[in-house]
PDB file of C-alpha atoms in Angstrom:
ATOM      1  CA  MET A   1    -132.960  -1.644  15.949  1.00 47.00           C
ATOM      2  CA  ALA A   2    -131.573  -0.170  19.187  1.00 56.00           C
ATOM      3  CA  SER A   3    -129.067   2.641  18.800  1.00 74.00           C
ATOM      4  CA  SER A   4    -126.395   1.207  21.135  1.00 91.00           C
ATOM      5  CA  GLU A   5    -125.737   4.806  22.155  1.00 96.00           C
ATOM      6  CA  TYR A   6    -125.276   6.293  25.632  1.00 97.00           C
ATOM      7  CA  THR A   7    -124.159   9.593  27.184  1.00 96.00           C
ATOM      8  CA  TYR A   8    -121.553   9.849  29.930  1.00 97.00           C
ATOM      9  CA  LYS A   9    -122.375  11.748  33.106  1.00 92.00           C
ATOM     10  CA  GLN A  10    -119.520  12.258  35.548  1.00 86.00           C
ATOM     11  CA  GLY A  11    -120.154  10.604  38.890  1.00 82.00           C
ATOM     12  CA  GLY A  12    -123.335   8.937  37.740  1.00 80.00           C
ATOM     13  CA  PHE A  13    -122.396   6.570  34.931  1.00 89.00           C
ATOM     14  CA  GLU A  14    -122.257   2.798  34.976  1.00 90.00           C
ATOM     15  CA  VAL A  15    -122.475  -0.018  32.471  1.00 95.00           C
ATOM     16  CA  SER A  16    -126.113  -1.030  32.644  1.00 96.00           C
ATOM     17  CA  GLU A  17    -127.522  -4.447  31.867  1.00 96.00           C
ATOM     18  CA  GLN A  18    -128.974  -2.970  28.666  1.00 96.00           C
ATOM     19  CA  MET A  19    -125.597  -1.584  27.580  1.00 97.00           C
ATOM     20  CA  LYS A  20    -123.989  -4.996  28.061  1.00 97.00           C
ATOM     21  CA  LYS A  21    -126.797  -6.567  26.016  1.00 97.00           C
ATOM     22  CA  ASP A  22    -126.262  -3.988  23.254  1.00 98.00           C
ATOM     23  CA  PHE A  23    -122.539  -4.697  23.185  1.00 98.00           C
ATOM     24  CA  ASP A  24    -123.077  -8.449  23.067  1.00 98.00           C
ATOM     25  CA  ARG A  25    -125.726  -8.146  20.325  1.00 98.00           C
ATOM     26  CA  ASP A  26    -124.235  -5.434  18.082  1.00 98.00           C
ATOM     27  CA  GLY A  27    -120.539  -5.741  18.864  1.00 98.00           C
ATOM     28  CA  PHE A  28    -120.234  -2.071  19.836  1.00 98.00           C
ATOM     29  CA  VAL A  29    -121.608   0.729  22.001  1.00 98.00           C
ATOM     30  CA  ILE A  30    -121.129   4.486  21.618  1.00 98.00           C
ATOM     31  CA  ILE A  31    -120.634   6.629  24.719  1.00 98.00           C
ATOM     32  CA  ARG A  32    -120.988  10.346  24.060  1.00 98.00           C
ATOM     33  CA  ASN A  33    -118.914  12.888  26.007  1.00 97.00           C
ATOM     34  CA  LEU A  34    -116.754  10.354  27.854  1.00 98.00           C
ATOM     35  CA  PHE A  35    -113.942  12.916  27.598  1.00 98.00           C
ATOM     36  CA  ASP A  36    -114.410  16.647  28.040  1.00 98.00           C
ATOM     37  CA  LYS A  37    -112.664  19.511  26.243  1.00 97.00           C
ATOM     38  CA  GLU A  38    -109.940  19.940  28.886  1.00 98.00           C
ATOM     39  CA  GLU A  39    -109.031  16.253  28.784  1.00 98.00           C
ATOM     40  CA  LEU A  40    -108.897  16.317  24.990  1.00 98.00           C
ATOM     41  CA  GLU A  41    -106.679  19.384  24.884  1.00 97.00           C
ATOM     42  CA  ASN A  42    -104.201  17.694  27.210  1.00 98.00           C
ATOM     43  CA  LEU A  43    -104.132  14.615  24.960  1.00 98.00           C
ATOM     44  CA  LYS A  44    -103.578  16.784  21.866  1.00 97.00           C
ATOM     45  CA  LYS A  45    -100.477  18.301  23.526  1.00 96.00           C
ATOM     46  CA  ASN A  46     -99.264  14.738  24.076  1.00 97.00           C
ATOM     47  CA  ILE A  47     -99.774  13.777  20.427  1.00 96.00           C
ATOM     48  CA  GLU A  48     -98.162  16.880  18.928  1.00 90.00           C
ATOM     49  CA  ASN A  49     -96.162  19.615  20.676  1.00 85.00           C
ATOM     50  CA  GLU A  50     -93.103  21.816  20.134  1.00 80.00           C
ATOM     51  CA  ASP A  51     -90.854  18.953  21.255  1.00 80.00           C
ATOM     52  CA  GLY A  52     -92.486  16.551  18.811  1.00 78.00           C
ATOM     53  CA  GLY A  53     -94.746  14.474  21.040  1.00 88.00           C
ATOM     54  CA  LEU A  54     -95.955  11.004  20.148  1.00 94.00           C
ATOM     55  CA  ARG A  55     -96.053  11.972  16.477  1.00 90.00           C
ATOM     56  CA  GLU A  56     -92.261  11.603  16.375  1.00 88.00           C
ATOM     57  CA  MET A  57     -92.846   7.828  16.404  1.00 89.00           C
ATOM     58  CA  ALA A  58     -95.371   7.790  13.536  1.00 88.00           C
ATOM     59  CA  PHE A  59     -95.148   5.377  10.601  1.00 85.00           C
ATOM     60  CA  ASN A  60     -96.867   5.161   7.209  1.00 85.00           C
ATOM     61  CA  GLN A  61     -98.649   2.211   5.615  1.00 79.00           C
ATOM     62  CA  ASP A  62     -99.793   1.848   2.019  1.00 76.00           C
ATOM     63  CA  ASP A  63    -103.617   1.955   2.009  1.00 74.00           C
ATOM     64  CA  GLY A  64    -103.983   0.196  -1.345  1.00 78.00           C
ATOM     65  CA  GLY A  65    -105.703   3.249  -2.820  1.00 83.00           C
ATOM     66  CA  GLY A  66    -102.833   5.614  -3.529  1.00 85.00           C
ATOM     67  CA  LEU A  67    -102.567   7.205  -0.090  1.00 83.00           C
ATOM     68  CA  ASN A  68    -100.844   6.393   3.202  1.00 80.00           C
ATOM     69  CA  LEU A  69    -102.158   5.536   6.638  1.00 82.00           C
ATOM     70  CA  THR A  70    -100.255   7.420   9.336  1.00 88.00           C
ATOM     71  CA  MET A  71    -100.184   5.683  12.706  1.00 88.00           C
ATOM     72  CA  ILE A  72     -98.400   5.498  16.042  1.00 93.00           C
ATOM     73  CA  GLN A  73     -98.491   2.233  17.977  1.00 93.00           C
ATOM     74  CA  TRP A  74     -97.118   0.982  21.293  1.00 96.00           C
ATOM     75  CA  THR A  75     -97.722  -1.748  23.873  1.00 96.00           C
ATOM     76  CA  HIS A  76     -97.687  -0.635  27.544  1.00 97.00           C
ATOM     77  CA  PRO A  77     -99.450   2.560  28.742  1.00 98.00           C
ATOM     78  CA  GLY A  78     -96.575   4.512  30.294  1.00 97.00           C
ATOM     79  CA  THR A  79     -97.095   7.650  32.378  1.00 98.00           C
ATOM     80  CA  ASP A  80     -97.778  10.321  29.749  1.00 97.00           C
ATOM     81  CA  VAL A  81    -101.303  11.643  29.097  1.00 98.00           C
ATOM     82  CA  SER A  82    -102.197   8.825  26.684  1.00 98.00           C
ATOM     83  CA  GLY A  83    -101.103   6.314  29.310  1.00 98.00           C
ATOM     84  CA  ILE A  84    -103.125   8.003  32.037  1.00 98.00           C
ATOM     85  CA  ILE A  85    -106.215   7.764  29.822  1.00 98.00           C
ATOM     86  CA  ALA A  86    -105.591   4.043  29.282  1.00 98.00           C
ATOM     87  CA  ARG A  87    -105.185   3.549  33.041  1.00 98.00           C
ATOM     88  CA  SER A  88    -108.085   5.802  34.065  1.00 98.00           C
ATOM     89  CA  LYS A  89    -110.783   4.400  36.302  1.00 97.00           C
ATOM     90  CA  LYS A  90    -113.615   5.193  33.889  1.00 97.00           C
ATOM     91  CA  VAL A  91    -112.034   3.611  30.802  1.00 98.00           C
ATOM     92  CA  VAL A  92    -110.709   0.498  32.519  1.00 98.00           C
ATOM     93  CA  GLY A  93    -113.950   0.089  34.455  1.00 97.00           C
ATOM     94  CA  ILE A  94    -116.147   0.181  31.351  1.00 98.00           C
ATOM     95  CA  SER A  95    -113.809  -2.208  29.520  1.00 98.00           C
ATOM     96  CA  GLU A  96    -113.849  -4.719  32.361  1.00 98.00           C
ATOM     97  CA  GLN A  97    -117.620  -4.634  32.659  1.00 97.00           C
ATOM     98  CA  LEU A  98    -118.122  -5.116  28.913  1.00 98.00           C
ATOM     99  CA  LEU A  99    -115.599  -7.968  28.721  1.00 98.00           C
ATOM    100  CA  GLY A 100    -116.620  -9.546  32.013  1.00 97.00           C
ATOM    101  CA  GLY A 101    -113.333  -9.549  33.915  1.00 98.00           C
ATOM    102  CA  GLU A 102    -109.955  -7.983  34.591  1.00 98.00           C
ATOM    103  CA  VAL A 103    -108.260  -6.462  31.520  1.00 98.00           C
ATOM    104  CA  TYR A 104    -104.826  -5.162  30.579  1.00 98.00           C
ATOM    105  CA  GLN A 105    -103.554  -3.042  27.699  1.00 98.00           C
ATOM    106  CA  TYR A 106    -102.520  -5.249  24.801  1.00 97.00           C
ATOM    107  CA  CYS A 107    -101.541  -2.317  22.575  1.00 96.00           C
ATOM    108  CA  ALA A 108    -102.603   1.219  21.671  1.00 97.00           C
ATOM    109  CA  THR A 109    -102.709   3.174  18.434  1.00 95.00           C
ATOM    110  CA  ILE A 110    -103.202   6.721  17.229  1.00 96.00           C
ATOM    111  CA  ASN A 111    -104.579   6.903  13.687  1.00 93.00           C
ATOM    112  CA  MET A 112    -104.044  10.202  11.884  1.00 92.00           C
ATOM    113  CA  LYS A 113    -105.919  11.020   8.702  1.00 91.00           C
ATOM    114  CA  GLU A 114    -104.766  14.402   7.504  1.00 90.00           C
ATOM    115  CA  ALA A 115    -107.027  16.540   5.323  1.00 90.00           C
ATOM    116  CA  HIS A 116    -107.037  15.512   1.639  1.00 89.00           C
ATOM    117  CA  SER A 117    -104.451  12.772   2.231  1.00 85.00           C
ATOM    118  CA  GLY A 118    -105.470  10.329   4.979  1.00 87.00           C
ATOM    119  CA  GLY A 119    -105.526   6.711   3.842  1.00 86.00           C
ATOM    120  CA  GLN A 120    -108.246   4.092   4.135  1.00 86.00           C
ATOM    121  CA  HIS A 121    -108.429   1.039   6.381  1.00 83.00           C
ATOM    122  CA  LEU A 122    -109.654  -2.077   4.578  1.00 89.00           C
ATOM    123  CA  TRP A 123    -112.310  -4.365   6.068  1.00 94.00           C
ATOM    124  CA  HIS A 124    -110.822  -6.363   8.921  1.00 94.00           C
ATOM    125  CA  GLN A 125    -111.290  -7.761  12.403  1.00 96.00           C
ATOM    126  CA  ASP A 126    -108.597  -7.035  14.966  1.00 94.00           C
ATOM    127  CA  TYR A 127    -108.737 -10.667  16.084  1.00 95.00           C
ATOM    128  CA  GLY A 128    -108.211 -11.587  12.443  1.00 90.00           C
ATOM    129  CA  TYR A 129    -104.494 -11.039  12.974  1.00 84.00           C
ATOM    130  CA  TRP A 130    -104.100 -11.031  16.777  1.00 88.00           C
ATOM    131  CA  TYR A 131    -105.265 -14.658  16.512  1.00 90.00           C
ATOM    132  CA  LYS A 132    -101.846 -15.509  15.125  1.00 89.00           C
ATOM    133  CA  ASN A 133    -100.117 -13.991  18.142  1.00 91.00           C
ATOM    134  CA  GLY A 134    -101.062 -16.761  20.554  1.00 95.00           C
ATOM    135  CA  LEU A 135    -104.380 -15.266  21.686  1.00 97.00           C
ATOM    136  CA  LEU A 136    -106.596 -18.306  22.103  1.00 97.00           C
ATOM    137  CA  PHE A 137    -109.919 -16.536  22.649  1.00 98.00           C
ATOM    138  CA  PRO A 138    -111.492 -13.318  21.260  1.00 98.00           C
ATOM    139  CA  ASP A 139    -111.828 -11.823  24.744  1.00 98.00           C
ATOM    140  CA  MET A 140    -110.701  -8.390  23.598  1.00 98.00           C
ATOM    141  CA  ALA A 141    -112.226  -4.992  22.900  1.00 98.00           C
ATOM    142  CA  ASN A 142    -111.146  -1.589  21.618  1.00 98.00           C
ATOM    143  CA  MET A 143    -111.959   1.840  22.935  1.00 98.00           C
ATOM    144  CA  LEU A 144    -111.777   4.372  20.085  1.00 98.00           C
ATOM    145  CA  LEU A 145    -111.694   8.016  21.193  1.00 98.00           C
ATOM    146  CA  ALA A 146    -112.489  10.713  18.623  1.00 98.00           C
ATOM    147  CA  VAL A 147    -109.794  13.372  19.038  1.00 98.00           C
ATOM    148  CA  ASP A 148    -111.318  15.332  16.138  1.00 97.00           C
ATOM    149  CA  LYS A 149    -114.839  15.245  14.728  1.00 97.00           C
ATOM    150  CA  ALA A 150    -115.315  12.058  12.696  1.00 97.00           C
ATOM    151  CA  ASP A 151    -117.985  11.826  10.001  1.00 96.00           C
ATOM    152  CA  LYS A 152    -118.516  10.301   6.568  1.00 96.00           C
ATOM    153  CA  SER A 153    -116.591  13.100   4.852  1.00 95.00           C
ATOM    154  CA  ASN A 154    -113.289  12.557   6.697  1.00 95.00           C
ATOM    155  CA  GLY A 155    -113.283   8.783   6.962  1.00 94.00           C
ATOM    156  CA  CYS A 156    -115.116   7.834  10.156  1.00 96.00           C
ATOM    157  CA  LEU A 157    -115.250   4.242  11.359  1.00 97.00           C
ATOM    158  CA  GLN A 158    -117.695   1.946   9.562  1.00 98.00           C
ATOM    159  CA  VAL A 159    -118.893  -1.327  11.094  1.00 98.00           C
ATOM    160  CA  LEU A 160    -121.157  -4.242  10.200  1.00 98.00           C
ATOM    161  CA  ARG A 161    -123.559  -4.403  13.107  1.00 98.00           C
ATOM    162  CA  GLY A 162    -123.476  -7.845  14.727  1.00 98.00           C
ATOM    163  CA  SER A 163    -120.661  -9.175  12.518  1.00 98.00           C
ATOM    164  CA  HIS A 164    -118.677 -10.298  15.575  1.00 98.00           C
ATOM    165  CA  LEU A 165    -121.230 -13.100  15.943  1.00 98.00           C
ATOM    166  CA  ALA A 166    -120.071 -14.568  12.606  1.00 97.00           C
ATOM    167  CA  GLY A 167    -116.779 -15.555  14.233  1.00 96.00           C
ATOM    168  CA  ARG A 168    -113.276 -14.989  12.948  1.00 96.00           C
ATOM    169  CA  VAL A 169    -113.029 -14.432   9.179  1.00 95.00           C
ATOM    170  CA  ASP A 170    -109.940 -15.503   7.212  1.00 93.00           C
ATOM    171  CA  HIS A 171    -107.479 -12.649   6.601  1.00 90.00           C
ATOM    172  CA  LYS A 172    -104.699 -12.051   4.091  1.00 87.00           C
ATOM    173  CA  ARG A 173    -102.123  -9.380   3.314  1.00 80.00           C
ATOM    174  CA  MET A 174    -103.429  -6.563   1.093  1.00 77.00           C
ATOM    175  CA  ALA A 175    -101.278  -3.511   0.320  1.00 73.00           C
ATOM    176  CA  GLY A 176     -99.573  -2.685   3.644  1.00 73.00           C
ATOM    177  CA  GLN A 177    -102.388  -4.126   5.741  1.00 78.00           C
ATOM    178  CA  THR A 178    -103.962  -7.385   6.837  1.00 82.00           C
ATOM    179  CA  ALA A 179    -107.534  -7.496   5.519  1.00 88.00           C
ATOM    180  CA  ALA A 180    -110.556  -9.794   5.780  1.00 91.00           C
ATOM    181  CA  ASP A 181    -111.516 -12.154   2.960  1.00 92.00           C
ATOM    182  CA  GLU A 182    -113.374  -9.983   0.444  1.00 94.00           C
ATOM    183  CA  GLU A 183    -115.880 -12.640  -0.616  1.00 96.00           C
ATOM    184  CA  ARG A 184    -116.871 -13.420   2.967  1.00 96.00           C
ATOM    185  CA  VAL A 185    -117.220  -9.712   3.787  1.00 96.00           C
ATOM    186  CA  GLY A 186    -119.375  -9.265   0.696  1.00 97.00           C
ATOM    187  CA  GLN A 187    -121.696 -12.032   1.829  1.00 98.00           C
ATOM    188  CA  LEU A 188    -121.991 -10.562   5.330  1.00 98.00           C
ATOM    189  CA  ARG A 189    -122.730  -7.122   3.908  1.00 98.00           C
ATOM    190  CA  LYS A 190    -125.841  -8.535   2.242  1.00 98.00           C
ATOM    191  CA  VAL A 191    -127.364  -9.541   5.572  1.00 98.00           C
ATOM    192  CA  LEU A 192    -125.926  -7.083   8.110  1.00 98.00           C
ATOM    193  CA  GLU A 193    -126.435  -3.344   8.601  1.00 98.00           C
ATOM    194  CA  LEU A 194    -123.578  -1.020   7.646  1.00 98.00           C
ATOM    195  CA  VAL A 195    -123.215   1.674  10.320  1.00 97.00           C
ATOM    196  CA  TYR A 196    -121.163   4.871  10.018  1.00 97.00           C
ATOM    197  CA  LEU A 197    -119.990   5.753  13.525  1.00 97.00           C
ATOM    198  CA  GLU A 198    -120.006   9.547  13.400  1.00 97.00           C
ATOM    199  CA  LEU A 199    -118.441  10.961  16.553  1.00 98.00           C
ATOM    200  CA  ASP A 200    -117.857  14.399  18.052  1.00 98.00           C
ATOM    201  CA  PRO A 201    -114.566  15.105  19.839  1.00 98.00           C
ATOM    202  CA  GLY A 202    -114.639  13.327  23.192  1.00 98.00           C
ATOM    203  CA  ASP A 203    -117.086  10.639  22.096  1.00 98.00           C
ATOM    204  CA  VAL A 204    -115.936   7.026  22.173  1.00 98.00           C
ATOM    205  CA  VAL A 205    -116.973   3.680  20.771  1.00 98.00           C
ATOM    206  CA  PHE A 206    -116.151   0.389  22.484  1.00 98.00           C
ATOM    207  CA  PHE A 207    -116.143  -2.469  19.988  1.00 98.00           C
ATOM    208  CA  HIS A 208    -115.494  -6.209  20.033  1.00 98.00           C
ATOM    209  CA  CYS A 209    -112.302  -7.563  18.458  1.00 98.00           C
ATOM    210  CA  ASN A 210    -114.294  -9.673  15.950  1.00 98.00           C
ATOM    211  CA  LEU A 211    -116.446  -6.771  14.734  1.00 98.00           C
ATOM    212  CA  LEU A 212    -115.757  -6.158  11.035  1.00 98.00           C
ATOM    213  CA  HIS A 213    -114.776  -2.536  10.489  1.00 97.00           C
ATOM    214  CA  ARG A 214    -113.121  -0.222   7.989  1.00 96.00           C
ATOM    215  CA  SER A 215    -112.773   3.487   7.176  1.00 94.00           C
ATOM    216  CA  ASP A 216    -112.569   5.520   3.981  1.00 90.00           C
ATOM    217  CA  GLN A 217    -109.869   7.895   2.821  1.00 89.00           C
ATOM    218  CA  ASN A 218    -110.046  11.459   4.082  1.00 90.00           C
ATOM    219  CA  ARG A 219    -110.603  13.702   1.059  1.00 92.00           C
ATOM    220  CA  SER A 220    -112.158  16.478   3.158  1.00 93.00           C
ATOM    221  CA  ASP A 221    -110.732  19.746   4.480  1.00 95.00           C
ATOM    222  CA  HIS A 222    -110.690  18.415   8.047  1.00 95.00           C
ATOM    223  CA  ARG A 223    -108.182  16.128   9.732  1.00 94.00           C
ATOM    224  CA  ARG A 224    -109.357  13.074  11.668  1.00 95.00           C
ATOM    225  CA  ARG A 225    -107.353  11.674  14.585  1.00 96.00           C
ATOM    226  CA  ALA A 226    -108.441   8.752  16.737  1.00 97.00           C
ATOM    227  CA  TYR A 227    -106.841   7.250  19.833  1.00 98.00           C
ATOM    228  CA  ILE A 228    -107.513   3.502  20.129  1.00 98.00           C
ATOM    229  CA  ILE A 229    -106.743   1.316  23.151  1.00 98.00           C
ATOM    230  CA  LEU A 230    -107.047  -2.447  22.799  1.00 98.00           C
ATOM    231  CA  TYR A 231    -107.772  -4.282  26.040  1.00 98.00           C
ATOM    232  CA  ASN A 232    -107.346  -8.024  26.506  1.00 98.00           C
ATOM    233  CA  ARG A 233    -108.855 -10.127  29.288  1.00 98.00           C
ATOM    234  CA  ALA A 234    -106.207 -11.027  31.855  1.00 98.00           C
ATOM    235  CA  SER A 235    -107.384 -14.636  31.571  1.00 98.00           C
ATOM    236  CA  ASN A 236    -106.557 -14.567  27.831  1.00 98.00           C
ATOM    237  CA  ASN A 237    -102.810 -14.115  28.245  1.00 97.00           C
ATOM    238  CA  PRO A 238    -101.052 -15.013  24.941  1.00 97.00           C
ATOM    239  CA  ALA A 239     -99.819 -18.598  24.694  1.00 97.00           C
ATOM    240  CA  PHE A 240     -96.382 -17.310  23.661  1.00 95.00           C
ATOM    241  CA  GLU A 241     -94.419 -14.059  23.768  1.00 92.00           C
ATOM    242  CA  HIS A 242     -94.604 -11.748  20.751  1.00 88.00           C
ATOM    243  CA  TYR A 243     -94.314  -8.040  19.884  1.00 86.00           C
ATOM    244  CA  ASN A 244     -97.453  -6.941  21.789  1.00 91.00           C
ATOM    245  CA  ALA A 245     -97.981  -7.075  25.534  1.00 95.00           C
ATOM    246  CA  SER A 246     -98.480 -10.151  27.656  1.00 96.00           C
ATOM    247  CA  TYR A 247    -100.517  -9.789  30.828  1.00 98.00           C
ATOM    248  CA  THR A 248     -99.334  -6.810  32.856  1.00 98.00           C
ATOM    249  CA  PRO A 249    -101.643  -5.546  35.627  1.00 98.00           C
ATOM    250  CA  ILE A 250    -102.926  -1.994  35.092  1.00 98.00           C
ATOM    251  CA  ASP A 251    -102.039   0.576  37.730  1.00 98.00           C
ATOM    252  CA  ILE A 252    -105.457   2.272  37.680  1.00 98.00           C
ATOM    253  CA  VAL A 253    -105.493   6.035  38.326  1.00 98.00           C
ATOM    254  CA  ASP A 254    -108.193   8.554  39.180  1.00 97.00           C
ATOM    255  CA  ASP A 255    -109.930  10.183  36.213  1.00 97.00           C
ATOM    256  CA  MET A 256    -108.849  13.647  37.377  1.00 97.00           C
ATOM    257  CA  GLU A 257    -105.238  12.787  36.502  1.00 98.00           C
ATOM    258  CA  ILE A 258    -106.128  13.004  32.805  1.00 98.00           C
ATOM    259  CA  LYS A 259    -106.430  16.767  33.278  1.00 98.00           C
ATOM    260  CA  THR A 260    -103.582  17.251  35.743  1.00 98.00           C
ATOM    261  CA  CYS A 261    -100.961  15.117  33.985  1.00 98.00           C
ATOM    262  CA  SER A 262     -98.188  17.348  32.622  1.00 96.00           C
ATOM    263  CA  ASN A 263     -96.099  14.603  31.019  1.00 96.00           C
ATOM    264  CA  HIS A 264     -96.325  15.134  27.265  1.00 96.00           C
ATOM    265  CA  THR A 265     -92.829  14.000  26.226  1.00 94.00           C
ATOM    266  CA  ASP A 266     -91.496  11.232  28.504  1.00 95.00           C
ATOM    267  CA  PHE A 267     -92.556   7.923  26.954  1.00 95.00           C
ATOM    268  CA  THR A 268     -90.635   5.624  29.271  1.00 95.00           C
ATOM    269  CA  GLY A 269     -92.146   2.161  29.378  1.00 93.00           C
ATOM    270  CA  LYS A 270     -94.444   2.484  26.352  1.00 95.00           C
ATOM    271  CA  GLN A 271     -92.386   0.260  23.981  1.00 92.00           C
ATOM    272  CA  PHE A 272     -93.206   1.572  20.502  1.00 92.00           C
ATOM    273  CA  MET A 273     -93.943  -0.774  17.634  1.00 81.00           C
ATOM    274  CA  ASP A 274     -90.998  -2.629  16.117  1.00 71.00           C
ATOM    275  CA  LEU A 275     -91.871  -2.416  12.424  1.00 62.00           C
ATOM    276  CA  VAL A 276     -89.571  -5.315  11.568  1.00 51.00           C
ATOM    277  CA  ALA A 277     -91.050  -7.681  14.171  1.00 59.00           C
ATOM    278  CA  ASN A 278     -94.666  -6.937  13.231  1.00 56.00           C
ATOM    279  CA  LYS A 279     -95.473  -9.288  10.338  1.00 54.00           C
ATOM    280  CA  ASN A 280     -99.081  -8.068  10.026  1.00 59.00           C
ATOM    281  CA  ILE A 281     -98.137  -4.784   8.365  1.00 56.00           C
ATOM    282  CA  THR A 282     -95.631  -3.257   5.976  1.00 51.00           C
ATOM    283  CA  ALA A 283     -94.708   0.222   7.149  1.00 52.00           C
ATOM    284  CA  VAL A 284     -92.024   2.918   7.045  1.00 65.00           C
ATOM    285  CA  ARG A 285     -91.146   5.237   9.920  1.00 64.00           C
ATOM    286  CA  VAL A 286     -92.040   8.852   9.086  1.00 71.00           C
ATOM    287  CA  ASN A 287     -89.058  10.313  10.942  1.00 69.00           C
ATOM    288  CA  LYS A 288     -86.122   8.117  10.042  1.00 53.00           C
ATOM    289  CA  ASP A 289     -83.376  10.071  11.832  1.00 51.00           C
TER     290      ASP A 289
END
């Protein structure tokens, strides 16, 4: 079985025919070193800083196993560091080549699994619930960026290789989440390979919206943060308005702006998640003031 793994080289990287085949076959591809240390450090200042950062908008979800999931979620990119990453030429370019056309940001999330306390994500497909938001086709993909090292011990992403080819699985509410039908997942696990996507900081995985995935609780001594951007094909504009973004063209920026951006606190235009409007989760804002 091919590894579906590639390494980014600045100025000399493109989505090859083989990479597209890997994505279409397996539902995911890993790209090592897509972000360097300087870019990561700038994003970390955006997530948490002396003025609060994005973490001020965090919320908790029950993980069904006695712990909480801590997340931040918004729709449009904005002009802070996280937004510049979402609008960067390299990220948008790879997304468009994998999905086969123009994309826009449907939503973005930062998942934070603190040491000894980070909650689990149950088996699900992202299209399992976006389907109900007027998205007629599964023409969507995530880019997950490892902000911290992610391995089996701290709850890295797990996927069923090729499960996107099984189509959309029924989903139901479980704990504070929307999860895939357990019996169907169990059947697919008997015939598909379970892959632990262990990533170093700066590595990314692009994965299809119908790929079944989950992650374990973090019982280790090391935190695990991941920044996830969900891109939708422009041609797949939702059939009706809802709490996530309808088609909005991306103002693409040069990759160098990820390092030079100094906006860590102005989140104008991002539109953070309305926890009341989102019927796919049950969550409580961490900072209620």
